[in-house]
Amino acid sequence: MPEDWLKEADFRIGLGLLLLVGLAAVAGPFLWQIDPLRNSLLATFRPPGSVAAGLWHPLGTDQIGRDLLARLLAGTRLSLGIVLVSGAIGAVIGTAVGVVAGYLRGWVDTLAMRLVDIQLAVPFMLLILLIMAVLGASLVNLIVVLGATSWPVYARTARARVLEVREMEYIESVRSLGASAWRILWRHILPNILPGQIVLLTLDLPRLVIMEASVGFLGLGVQPPTPTLGNLIGEGRSFLLNAPWLVIWPGVVIAALVVGCNLFGDGLVRRVEGRET
Amino acid sequence: MIGFLVHRLGWSVLVLLGVAALVFCSLFLTGDPAALMMPPDASRAEIAAFRHAMGFDDPLAVQFLRYLLAALRGDFGISLRFHQPVLGLILERLPATALLAVTALGWSTIAGFVFGIVAAVNAGKWSDLAVRLIALSGQAIPVFWLGLLLILVVSLHWHWLPTGGYGTPAHLVLPALSLGAYYMSAVTRLVRVSLIETLRQDYVRTARAKGLRERRVVIRHALRNALAPVLTVQAMQFASLLGGALVTELIFAWPGIGRLAVQALQNRDFPLVQAIVLLAATTFVVVNMLVDVAYAVLNPRVRL
């Protein structure tokens, strides 16, 4: 079956890409020990593969002679960290809201779902930028804002799954044994919906990767000279004609990350839920 | 039907009220909107005078009500930077953004349908794989990166199209291409999956068994049922479209609302930012309401 072969292959490619980027983020800065902030005015705008002042620059240097590979590795680590932490924040908040709303029903449920609708009506990008402009650009603010604006999708799916699960017989029997609502939610409903929520997280990560990169690109995220994937593209943009590598390489990493997440997430959906995306 | 309309309309108004509250409250995250809007070197007395002039010393509920009533009259305040009514500034930029958005959504929907149909009809073959690769890369590439690469290759190296600006169709090509790529992928994936699903249905087999040509089966019978989810998703995409327009307009120096928003954010021109967010949300809510109503008209089951 050619179709099955393709499916398995894209799952593996996704996993491979994620491992590759993850490994670069975790181990890269240890293996490539050049300081990403170290500048050298004798070695500005060197193309990839050049040697300047006794140092080899496999990906070239930027406008003040900083090594692009070192900056890319540091930026990948920081961007990946931001995206993972804020994704986790969004998933936890959203799942908690969705589970409680779906189990309690009534006005709590109505209120929670109205809040979801309200937030989904505002463009994420604008909302994030607005809050960043009010609070001020910093790493912590960025993580909090990205996380706090990501909850609606998790809340909606968690609620829908809880509505299904709460009517099942095993919940009914636990309830008739006199278990508290808290215990039922924590011990019996949450484990049931968790796999689906984790799959959702992998599918939502690409959106966060691009969102974080866009905020950095616009200069409202983590402030320079600290590199993130978006910052690197934003800074390199002014030198597009002379030093295109400054823009190209960070973009390649973003694309690898997003493709990896999408393929891996699609594969998970097929395995966990047995449906096509 | 009337009941459905009233319900849907009331719901939209409620969502917009919520958005207005969200936008209004965002200014109070730091506690003092007056200090936020004044230049960093403003003296305490100046900030106090500004606070009083803007009415920030009134109770929060009074301020919100005043904001809402003014907004209903079309008064979204005065831009701190341009010293002009905010609404005028936005309306001035609206045509450029509308042109960009409609072009981007238009080409991406058409291309998405073509790609999606080709892939679904040839599911599992190499043309399917090729289309899925295109769709995958369209979703993986951030709009600003694609825009910069297009400028680099098409404008700077080949000198085919201008790097940015506004006014002729040539100026529109690259921005629309960058902005639409993501939606093209989304439509492609959706059409492909939902068409593969419908092609397995019994009524399609019946149509084939009647001896209809494959082209007619796909376009007249199967595609029609694949349309609804695409419409819904495209309407939902409307919220993210302005987010994408933000960076696209910045890169291509496109004089639209997105670039205005970025400038307003950089200048801390919050009345302008608030109005743009509200306008974007209103567009989103209205478009989604129209789509829902259209469904209800076409499909009586929805009204229940």
XYZ file of C-alpha atoms in Angstrom:
581
model
C 0.000 0.000 0.000
C 1.758 3.154 -1.162
C -0.480 5.379 0.958
C 0.424 3.608 4.201
C 4.068 3.841 3.329
C 3.773 7.607 2.806
C 1.941 8.040 6.085
C 4.544 6.187 8.066
C 7.322 8.053 6.281
C 5.927 11.499 7.040
C 5.482 10.618 10.704
C 9.132 9.585 10.835
C 10.310 12.667 8.946
C 8.396 14.851 11.398
C 9.905 13.121 14.386
C 13.380 13.349 12.818
C 13.046 17.082 12.155
C 11.860 17.736 15.703
C 14.707 15.683 17.178
C 17.204 17.502 14.976
C 16.014 20.984 15.971
C 15.620 19.905 19.597
C 19.121 18.477 19.686
C 20.544 21.652 18.117
C 18.754 23.733 20.737
C 19.842 21.608 23.699
C 23.351 20.488 22.743
C 24.269 23.046 20.076
C 25.549 25.835 22.324
C 27.803 23.296 24.125
C 29.252 21.880 20.933
C 29.731 25.232 19.193
C 31.303 27.305 21.928
C 31.519 30.691 20.265
C 29.839 33.496 22.195
C 26.748 34.574 20.174
C 27.240 38.148 21.369
C 30.974 38.389 20.603
C 31.432 40.912 17.824
C 34.389 41.627 15.599
C 34.417 44.644 13.332
C 37.155 42.989 11.274
C 34.790 40.215 10.254
C 31.466 41.817 9.291
C 29.157 40.347 6.619
C 31.348 37.301 5.946
C 29.480 34.805 3.740
C 28.855 31.249 4.981
C 31.978 29.072 5.146
C 34.491 31.896 5.411
C 37.370 32.153 7.847
C 37.915 35.502 9.550
C 40.489 36.388 12.218
C 41.332 32.714 12.669
C 37.690 31.701 13.221
C 35.650 29.529 10.910
C 32.075 30.778 10.338
C 30.067 27.949 8.726
C 26.969 30.159 8.357
C 28.768 33.482 8.009
C 28.695 36.597 10.199
C 26.318 39.546 10.683
C 26.639 43.342 10.505
C 28.931 43.561 13.526
C 30.819 40.332 12.895
C 28.918 37.998 15.219
C 28.940 34.306 14.297
C 25.570 33.390 12.778
C 25.737 29.696 13.728
C 26.278 30.591 17.391
C 23.428 33.106 17.269
C 21.185 30.647 15.455
C 21.788 27.904 18.035
C 21.202 30.298 20.937
C 18.121 31.735 19.197
C 16.674 28.297 18.482
C 17.136 27.325 22.126
C 15.440 30.478 23.394
C 12.571 30.404 20.864
C 11.927 26.721 21.495
C 11.945 27.332 25.240
C 9.492 30.238 24.955
C 7.147 28.248 22.721
C 7.191 25.111 24.880
C 6.633 26.918 28.168
C 3.894 29.177 26.815
C 2.242 26.237 25.035
C 2.237 24.311 28.305
C 0.731 27.298 30.137
C -2.028 27.605 27.548
C -2.721 23.863 27.599
C -2.944 23.718 31.397
C -5.202 26.768 31.733
C -7.403 25.730 28.824
C -7.723 22.105 29.910
C -8.562 23.141 33.482
C -11.235 25.577 32.311
C -12.667 23.106 29.787
C -12.796 20.196 32.238
C -14.495 22.227 34.949
C -16.939 23.801 32.480
C -17.819 20.456 30.902
C -18.271 18.687 34.218
C -20.191 21.350 36.120
C -22.260 22.578 33.135
C -24.694 25.373 33.986
C -23.608 28.997 34.177
C -19.908 28.138 34.617
C -19.997 26.351 31.286
C -21.867 29.185 29.574
C -19.499 31.811 30.921
C -16.379 29.848 29.953
C -17.553 29.229 26.391
C -18.581 32.869 25.925
C -15.069 33.865 27.005
C -13.660 31.456 24.417
C -15.765 33.059 21.681
C -14.746 36.543 22.748
C -11.070 35.759 22.667
C -11.247 33.938 19.354
C -12.851 37.019 17.791
C -9.748 39.142 18.445
C -6.804 38.508 16.127
C -4.218 36.742 18.323
C -1.374 38.686 16.807
C -2.924 42.085 17.564
C -3.958 41.067 21.065
C -0.466 39.793 21.867
C 1.176 42.909 20.442
C -1.235 45.176 22.323
C -0.518 43.489 25.665
C 3.223 43.431 24.967
C 3.131 47.169 24.204
C 1.257 47.855 27.445
C 3.318 45.579 29.703
C 6.650 46.252 28.031
C 8.776 43.886 25.970
C 10.524 41.241 28.063
C 11.059 37.488 28.058
C 8.721 36.774 30.979
C 5.973 39.025 29.599
C 6.240 37.342 26.205
C 5.886 33.840 27.691
C 2.963 34.867 29.885
C 1.159 36.656 27.058
C 1.660 33.826 24.535
C 0.522 31.292 27.128
C -2.432 33.246 28.434
C -3.823 33.868 24.942
C -3.526 30.215 23.852
C -6.077 28.653 26.184
C -9.360 28.848 24.140
C -8.656 25.925 21.801
C -7.722 23.623 24.693
C -10.776 24.705 26.681
C -13.126 23.998 23.799
C -11.792 20.497 23.045
C -11.414 19.538 26.717
C -15.025 20.536 27.353
C -16.281 18.582 24.359
C -14.431 15.458 25.483
C -15.588 15.792 29.096
C -19.199 16.044 27.892
C -18.719 12.634 26.269
C -16.807 11.032 29.112
C -18.987 12.202 31.987
C -21.936 10.175 30.701
C -19.949 6.938 30.568
C -20.819 4.124 32.901
C -17.551 3.977 34.748
C -17.948 7.591 35.826
C -21.489 6.829 36.908
C -20.293 3.897 39.011
C -17.499 5.938 40.649
C -20.048 8.634 41.428
C -22.439 6.144 42.981
C -19.575 4.925 45.194
C -19.603 8.422 46.679
C -16.434 9.890 45.108
C -16.167 13.681 45.273
C -16.415 15.794 42.129
C -12.778 16.768 42.522
C -11.671 13.135 42.725
C -13.757 12.156 39.724
C -12.277 14.985 37.663
C -8.693 14.440 38.721
C -8.497 10.646 38.873
C -11.040 9.487 36.340
C -11.835 12.135 33.726
C -8.509 13.921 33.307
C -6.455 10.780 32.466
C -9.031 9.955 29.828
C -8.792 13.258 27.962
C -5.067 13.914 28.471
C -3.723 12.095 25.368
C -5.992 14.162 23.126
C -4.884 17.386 24.761
C -1.222 16.492 24.250
C -1.860 15.817 20.571
C -3.568 19.189 20.393
C -0.484 20.793 21.926
C 1.774 19.409 19.173
C -0.659 20.721 16.560
C -0.819 24.142 18.233
C 2.962 24.518 18.587
C 3.510 25.617 14.953
C 1.133 28.526 15.519
C 3.128 29.526 18.599
C 6.455 29.185 16.771
C 5.254 31.545 14.036
C 3.612 33.890 16.541
C 6.791 34.151 18.618
C 8.867 34.710 15.491
C 6.480 37.425 14.264
C 6.567 39.275 17.579
C 10.371 39.093 17.545
C 10.446 40.203 13.914
C 8.404 43.288 14.825
C 10.825 44.032 17.659
C 8.203 43.740 20.418
C 9.469 40.464 21.890
C 12.744 39.625 23.608
C 14.995 42.637 23.144
C 18.252 42.585 21.165
C 21.100 41.720 21.334
C 19.590 38.460 22.671
C 18.892 36.316 19.596
C 15.574 34.553 18.942
C 14.540 33.155 15.577
C 12.278 36.143 14.909
C 14.790 38.726 16.142
C 17.425 37.299 13.806
C 15.195 37.711 10.750
C 14.064 41.162 11.892
C 17.662 42.347 12.304
C 18.881 40.702 9.104
C 16.073 42.241 7.071
C 17.940 45.527 6.579
C 20.842 43.699 4.942
C 18.786 41.483 2.656
C 20.705 42.207 -0.531
C 24.256 42.100 0.917
C 23.856 39.306 3.420
C 20.796 37.185 2.586
C 22.082 34.327 4.774
C 21.147 36.360 7.855
C 17.486 36.012 6.882
C 17.575 32.613 5.167
C 18.989 30.392 7.933
C 16.682 31.419 10.792
C 13.753 30.929 8.406
C 14.954 27.426 7.565
C 14.982 26.527 11.262
C 11.458 27.921 11.745
C 10.206 25.985 8.721
C 11.858 22.765 9.969
C 10.251 23.228 13.368
C 6.798 23.874 11.935
C 6.933 21.055 9.376
C 8.239 18.713 12.068
C 5.403 19.585 14.454
C 2.758 19.295 11.749
C 3.903 15.911 10.426
C 4.476 14.535 13.905
C 1.140 15.895 15.162
C -0.773 14.496 12.167
C 0.850 11.130 12.804
C -0.166 11.283 16.466
C -3.744 12.142 15.548
C -3.882 9.083 13.296
C -2.417 6.853 15.986
C -4.271 8.192 19.008
C -7.620 9.048 17.454
C -7.583 7.123 14.206
C -8.702 9.989 12.028
C -7.271 11.984 9.135
C -6.406 15.690 9.426
C -35.908 31.418 11.250
C -36.631 34.759 12.951
C -35.765 33.203 16.302
C -32.483 31.942 14.931
C -31.602 35.357 13.516
C -32.416 37.177 16.752
C -30.449 34.654 18.759
C -27.438 34.859 16.442
C -27.509 38.654 16.344
C -27.770 39.000 20.108
C -24.892 36.598 20.475
C -22.708 38.657 18.113
C -23.463 41.842 20.039
C -22.526 40.084 23.280
C -19.200 38.910 21.849
C -18.415 42.410 20.625
C -19.233 43.852 24.055
C -16.810 41.338 25.534
C -14.120 42.288 23.034
C -14.643 45.972 23.813
C -14.256 45.229 27.526
C -11.109 43.189 26.857
C -9.582 45.955 24.738
C -10.626 48.622 27.217
C -9.217 46.754 30.219
C -5.897 45.968 28.535
C -4.824 49.578 29.095
C -5.269 49.154 32.829
C -2.914 46.171 33.081
C -0.154 48.408 34.403
C -2.553 50.314 36.662
C -2.085 53.754 35.164
C -3.005 54.347 31.517
C -2.061 58.031 31.755
C 1.574 57.253 32.575
C 1.507 54.631 29.811
C 0.453 57.113 27.141
C 2.630 60.050 28.153
C 6.253 60.313 27.059
C 8.692 58.812 29.616
C 10.096 62.240 30.500
C 6.701 63.789 31.335
C 6.493 65.373 34.784
C 4.085 64.206 37.440
C 1.947 67.324 37.069
C 1.702 66.792 33.309
C 0.645 63.175 33.786
C -1.953 64.238 36.366
C -3.327 66.894 34.023
C -3.477 64.378 31.154
C -5.171 61.805 33.410
C -7.849 64.325 34.282
C -8.258 65.487 30.676
C -8.738 61.898 29.462
C -11.126 61.114 32.307
C -8.952 58.317 33.687
C -9.738 59.474 37.243
C -13.425 58.526 36.905
C -14.681 55.116 38.099
C -13.830 52.311 35.688
C -17.465 51.490 34.886
C -18.198 55.119 34.017
C -15.171 55.223 31.726
C -16.145 52.009 29.971
C -19.704 53.198 29.430
C -18.428 56.497 28.081
C -16.046 54.630 25.760
C -18.849 52.397 24.481
C -21.302 55.246 23.896
C -18.670 57.251 22.045
C -17.692 54.212 19.970
C -21.322 53.678 18.972
C -21.345 57.211 17.622
C -18.184 56.406 15.662
C -15.944 58.331 18.023
C -12.963 56.162 18.959
C -10.927 58.999 20.406
C -8.071 61.120 19.156
C -4.784 59.603 18.021
C -2.012 60.594 20.444
C 0.455 60.778 17.610
C -1.458 62.204 14.668
C -3.802 64.421 16.747
C -6.692 63.421 14.479
C -9.841 61.364 15.096
C -8.845 57.700 15.061
C -11.719 56.609 12.841
C -10.638 58.891 9.998
C -7.099 57.528 10.082
C -8.393 53.970 9.873
C -10.923 54.637 7.107
C -8.182 56.290 5.076
C -6.145 53.040 5.169
C -9.066 50.648 4.846
C -9.178 50.369 1.021
C -5.525 49.291 0.782
C -5.948 46.530 3.365
C -9.269 45.414 1.894
C -7.670 45.135 -1.551
C -4.772 43.094 -0.187
C -6.980 40.837 1.941
C -9.514 40.134 -0.805
C -6.802 39.405 -3.373
C -4.952 37.107 -0.971
C -8.092 35.226 0.094
C -9.283 35.065 -3.511
C -6.233 33.505 -5.112
C -5.607 31.225 -2.160
C -9.159 29.862 -2.244
C -9.053 29.194 -5.983
C -5.581 27.653 -5.910
C -6.482 25.673 -2.797
C -9.516 24.179 -4.535
C -7.553 23.237 -7.645
C -4.742 21.647 -5.639
C -7.158 19.957 -3.253
C -9.200 18.400 -6.070
C -6.096 17.196 -7.910
C -4.779 15.608 -4.706
C -8.069 14.003 -3.679
C -8.761 12.494 -7.091
C -5.228 11.084 -7.196
C -5.080 10.190 -3.485
C -1.962 8.198 -2.632
C -0.249 8.850 -5.947
C 2.716 11.094 -6.614
C 0.644 14.131 -7.607
C -1.069 13.840 -4.214
C 2.324 13.773 -2.522
C 3.469 16.828 -4.496
C 0.360 18.798 -3.524
C 0.771 17.815 0.109
C 4.366 19.017 -0.007
C 3.238 22.384 -1.387
C 0.546 22.625 1.284
C 2.989 21.671 3.995
C 5.533 24.293 2.990
C 2.841 26.956 2.647
C 1.884 26.377 6.262
C 5.445 26.080 7.530
C 6.854 29.312 6.142
C 6.186 32.437 8.191
C 4.606 35.145 6.055
C 7.395 37.640 6.741
C 10.085 35.158 5.711
C 8.307 34.282 2.487
C 7.869 38.007 1.793
C 11.559 38.717 2.307
C 12.605 35.780 0.114
C 10.251 36.939 -2.646
C 11.724 40.444 -2.441
C 15.233 39.004 -2.549
C 14.669 36.793 -5.579
C 11.920 38.450 -7.616
C 12.662 42.109 -6.934
C 16.344 42.417 -6.073
C 17.812 39.703 -8.311
C 15.386 39.474 -11.214
C 14.067 43.079 -11.095
C 10.640 41.806 -12.122
C 8.452 43.502 -9.545
C 8.822 46.451 -7.157
C 10.133 45.704 -3.635
C 7.288 47.621 -2.060
C 4.820 50.446 -2.390
C 1.271 50.849 -3.557
C -0.669 51.967 -6.595
C -0.309 49.569 -9.545
C -1.235 45.898 -9.942
C 2.498 45.100 -10.003
C 2.759 46.366 -6.436
C 0.009 43.985 -5.367
C 1.518 40.712 -6.615
C 4.183 39.966 -4.009
C 2.244 41.067 -0.901
C -0.832 39.101 -1.973
C 1.321 36.075 -2.771
C 3.001 36.146 0.660
C -0.184 36.742 2.610
C -2.202 34.124 0.727
C 0.295 31.241 0.878
C -0.827 30.081 4.305
C -4.523 30.141 3.413
C -3.846 28.353 0.141
C -2.339 25.509 2.169
C -5.212 25.481 4.613
C -7.822 25.318 1.832
C -5.846 22.642 -0.014
C -5.670 20.389 3.033
C -9.325 20.891 3.833
C -10.611 20.318 0.297
C -8.424 17.240 -0.042
C -9.565 15.600 3.189
C -13.229 16.446 2.829
C -13.301 15.413 -0.837
C -11.589 12.093 -0.100
C -14.267 11.573 2.535
C -17.185 12.413 0.206
C -15.820 10.374 -2.702
C -16.299 7.299 -0.497
C -20.003 8.006 0.081
C -22.728 5.820 -1.367
C -24.348 8.568 -3.423
C -21.060 9.150 -5.238
C -20.904 5.461 -6.049
C -24.466 5.735 -7.338
C -23.521 8.672 -9.520
C -20.620 6.679 -10.928
C -22.785 3.622 -11.411
C -25.202 5.723 -13.436
C -22.296 6.107 -15.849
C -21.631 9.790 -15.265
C -18.256 11.013 -16.307
C -15.724 11.236 -13.476
C -15.345 14.991 -13.911
C -19.074 15.487 -13.445
C -19.161 13.182 -10.432
C -16.382 15.092 -8.708
C -17.485 18.621 -9.514
C -21.279 18.382 -9.458
C -21.802 15.739 -6.795
C -18.856 15.432 -4.460
C -17.405 18.944 -4.408
C -20.699 20.502 -3.431
C -20.661 18.731 -0.092
C -17.019 19.517 0.476
C -17.764 23.247 0.201
C -19.363 23.886 3.575
C -16.375 23.152 5.830
C -14.102 25.256 3.599
C -16.423 28.236 3.904
C -16.560 27.924 7.693
C -12.812 27.658 8.053
C -12.117 30.570 5.702
C -14.502 32.698 7.749
C -12.667 31.708 10.933
C -9.356 32.587 9.249
C -10.520 36.171 8.971
C -9.247 36.883 12.466
C -5.730 35.748 11.657
C -5.722 37.529 8.306
C -5.194 40.922 9.883
C -2.357 39.487 11.961
C -0.681 38.339 8.755
C -1.439 41.645 7.054
C 0.428 43.354 9.875
C 3.828 41.975 8.896
C 3.074 41.764 5.164
C 2.203 45.451 4.985
C 5.269 46.355 7.010
C 7.632 44.441 4.716
C 6.136 45.717 1.471
C 5.517 49.287 2.692
C 1.834 48.749 1.965
C -0.141 51.744 3.293
C -2.864 49.749 5.050
C -4.267 49.183 8.506
C -1.641 46.577 9.411
C 1.212 49.012 8.996
C -0.818 51.654 10.806
C -1.224 49.207 13.699
C 2.502 48.475 13.872
C 3.297 52.194 13.832
C 0.647 52.851 16.473
C 2.119 50.116 18.687
C 5.629 51.484 18.296
C 4.422 55.018 19.070
C 2.344 53.760 22.035
C -0.665 55.366 20.335
C -3.165 53.280 22.293
C -6.480 54.856 21.215
C -5.534 53.987 17.636
C -4.511 50.428 18.550
C -7.736 49.873 20.503
C -9.855 51.032 17.597
C -8.001 48.766 15.148
C -8.470 45.737 17.412
C -12.170 46.527 17.782
C -12.577 46.982 14.042
C -10.823 43.669 13.331
C -13.017 41.856 15.845
C -16.158 43.453 14.425
C -15.223 42.330 10.919
C -14.616 38.828 12.200
C -17.914 38.656 14.100
C -19.938 40.053 11.195
C -18.355 37.719 8.613
C -18.933 34.682 10.811
C -22.503 35.724 11.483
C -23.181 36.084 7.752
C -21.710 32.630 7.110
C -23.892 31.114 9.837
C -26.993 32.834 8.496
C -26.167 31.686 4.973
C -25.996 28.121 6.278
C -29.302 28.476 8.039
C -30.914 29.687 4.826
C -29.401 26.875 2.756
C -29.736 24.087 5.293
C -32.851 24.047 7.523
C -31.260 21.536 9.925
C -28.871 24.221 11.213
C -31.730 26.359 12.485
C -32.670 23.814 15.154
